[in-house]
Short mmCIF file of C-alpha atoms in Angstrom, two decimals:
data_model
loop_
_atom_site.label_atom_id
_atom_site.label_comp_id
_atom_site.label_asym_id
_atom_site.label_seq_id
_atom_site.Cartn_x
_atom_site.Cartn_y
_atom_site.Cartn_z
CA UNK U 146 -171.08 137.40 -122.53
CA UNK U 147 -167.24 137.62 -121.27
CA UNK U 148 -165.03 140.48 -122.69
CA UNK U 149 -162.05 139.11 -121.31
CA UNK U 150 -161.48 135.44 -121.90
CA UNK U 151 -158.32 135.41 -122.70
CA UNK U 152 -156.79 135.83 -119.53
CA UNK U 153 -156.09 132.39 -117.11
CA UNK U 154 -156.20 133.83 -114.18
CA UNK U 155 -156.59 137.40 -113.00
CA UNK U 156 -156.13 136.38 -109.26
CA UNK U 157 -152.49 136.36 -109.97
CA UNK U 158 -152.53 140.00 -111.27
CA UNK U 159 -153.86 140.84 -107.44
CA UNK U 160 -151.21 138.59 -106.02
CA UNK U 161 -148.49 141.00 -107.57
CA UNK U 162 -150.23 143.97 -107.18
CA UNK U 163 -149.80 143.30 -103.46
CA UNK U 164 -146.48 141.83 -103.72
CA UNK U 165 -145.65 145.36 -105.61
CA UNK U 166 -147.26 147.59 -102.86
CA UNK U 167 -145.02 145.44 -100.11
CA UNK U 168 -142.13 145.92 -102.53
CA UNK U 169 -143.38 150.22 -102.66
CA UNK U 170 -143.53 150.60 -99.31
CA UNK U 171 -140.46 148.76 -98.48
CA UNK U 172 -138.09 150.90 -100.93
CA UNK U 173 -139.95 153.63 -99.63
CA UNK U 174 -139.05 153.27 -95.85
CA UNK U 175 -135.63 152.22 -97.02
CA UNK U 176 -134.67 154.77 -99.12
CA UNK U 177 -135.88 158.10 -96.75
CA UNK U 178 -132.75 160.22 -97.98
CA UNK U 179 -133.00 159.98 -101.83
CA UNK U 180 -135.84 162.22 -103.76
CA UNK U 181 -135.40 160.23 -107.05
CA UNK U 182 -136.27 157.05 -104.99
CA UNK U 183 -138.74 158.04 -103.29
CA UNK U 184 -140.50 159.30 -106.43
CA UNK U 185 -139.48 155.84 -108.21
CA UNK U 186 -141.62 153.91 -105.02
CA UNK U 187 -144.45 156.34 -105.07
CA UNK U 188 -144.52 155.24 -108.43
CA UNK U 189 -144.57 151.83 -108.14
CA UNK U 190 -146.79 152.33 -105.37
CA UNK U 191 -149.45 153.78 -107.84
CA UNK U 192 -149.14 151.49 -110.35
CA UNK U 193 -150.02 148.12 -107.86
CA UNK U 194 -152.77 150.01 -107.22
CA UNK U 195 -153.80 150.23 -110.62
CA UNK U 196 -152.46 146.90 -111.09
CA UNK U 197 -155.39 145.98 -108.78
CA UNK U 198 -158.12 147.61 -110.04
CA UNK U 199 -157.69 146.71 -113.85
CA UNK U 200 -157.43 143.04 -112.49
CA UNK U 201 -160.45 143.59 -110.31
CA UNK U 202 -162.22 145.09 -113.37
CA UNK U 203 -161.57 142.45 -115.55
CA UNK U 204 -162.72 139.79 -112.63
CA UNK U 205 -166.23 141.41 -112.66
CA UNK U 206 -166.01 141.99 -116.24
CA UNK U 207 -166.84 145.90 -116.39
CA UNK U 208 -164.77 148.42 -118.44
CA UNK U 209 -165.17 151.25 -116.42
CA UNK U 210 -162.43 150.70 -113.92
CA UNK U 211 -160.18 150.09 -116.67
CA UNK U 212 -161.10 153.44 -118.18
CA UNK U 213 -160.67 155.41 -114.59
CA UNK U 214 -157.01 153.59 -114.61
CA UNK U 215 -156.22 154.66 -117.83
CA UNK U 216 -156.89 158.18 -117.14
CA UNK U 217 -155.27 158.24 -113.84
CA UNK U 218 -152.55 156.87 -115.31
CA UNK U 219 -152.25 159.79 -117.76
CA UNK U 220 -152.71 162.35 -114.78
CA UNK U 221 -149.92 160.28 -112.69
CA UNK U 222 -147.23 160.60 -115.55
CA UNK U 223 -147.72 164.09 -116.04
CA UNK U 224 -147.42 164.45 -112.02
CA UNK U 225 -144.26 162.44 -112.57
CA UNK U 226 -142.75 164.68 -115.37
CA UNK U 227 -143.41 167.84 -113.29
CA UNK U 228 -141.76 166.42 -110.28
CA UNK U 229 -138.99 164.88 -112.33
CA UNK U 230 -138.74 168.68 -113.77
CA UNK U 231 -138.26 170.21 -110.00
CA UNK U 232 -136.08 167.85 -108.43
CA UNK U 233 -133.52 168.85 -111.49
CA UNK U 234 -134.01 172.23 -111.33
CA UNK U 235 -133.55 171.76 -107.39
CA UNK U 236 -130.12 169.91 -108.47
CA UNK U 237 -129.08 172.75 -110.84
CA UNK U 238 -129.31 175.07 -108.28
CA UNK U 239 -127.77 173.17 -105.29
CA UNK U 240 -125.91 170.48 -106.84
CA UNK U 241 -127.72 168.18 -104.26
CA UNK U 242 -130.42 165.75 -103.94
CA UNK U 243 -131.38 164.78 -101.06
CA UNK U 244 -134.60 165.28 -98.10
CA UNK U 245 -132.21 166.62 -95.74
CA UNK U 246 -131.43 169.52 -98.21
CA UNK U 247 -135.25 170.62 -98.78
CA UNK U 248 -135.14 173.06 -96.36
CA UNK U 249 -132.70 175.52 -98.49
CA UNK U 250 -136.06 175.86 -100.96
CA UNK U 251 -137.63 177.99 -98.07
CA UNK U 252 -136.58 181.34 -99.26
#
């Protein structure tokens, strides 16, 4: 019996989720002097990934992978909130964000 039947085709969902990796890694390499951006492509970077595997999951029609995205996805916003809490407090302090800059946080 199929759980997910609703769904035309999941081989599309792997088609973006690659297209959004390219997309990841592309703002990533462009975008080497900006923390926020970085961050924001990491991000996107994890999400294609999960992308993937929930569309991967639903091709083999097992619900685990969906549950391992769904709590890595909890643990990935939380690592996003703290990071988003740093680089302000790093702004606060320095009224700055950039890589260049990261060396001031030495001590």
């Amino acid at each position: 019996m199929e759980i997910f039947t609703f769904l035309p085709s999941t081989n599309l969902f792997v088609f973006f989720g690659i297209i959004y990796i390219l997309v990841s890694i592309i703002g990533f390499i462009r975008s080497r002097t900006n923390i926020i951006l970085i961050l924001v492509s990491l991000e996107i970077h994890f999400l294609s990934y999960h992308l993937i595997l929930v569309s991967s999951s639903i091709i083999l029609n097992d619900m685990s992978g969906i549950v391992f995205s769904l709590f890595c996805l909890t643990v990935a916003g939380a690592e996003v909130a703290i990071g988003l809490a740093l680089i302000i407090l790093f702004y606060r302090s320095n009224r700055v964000v950039g890589v260049n800059y990261l060396n001031r946080l030495k001590g």
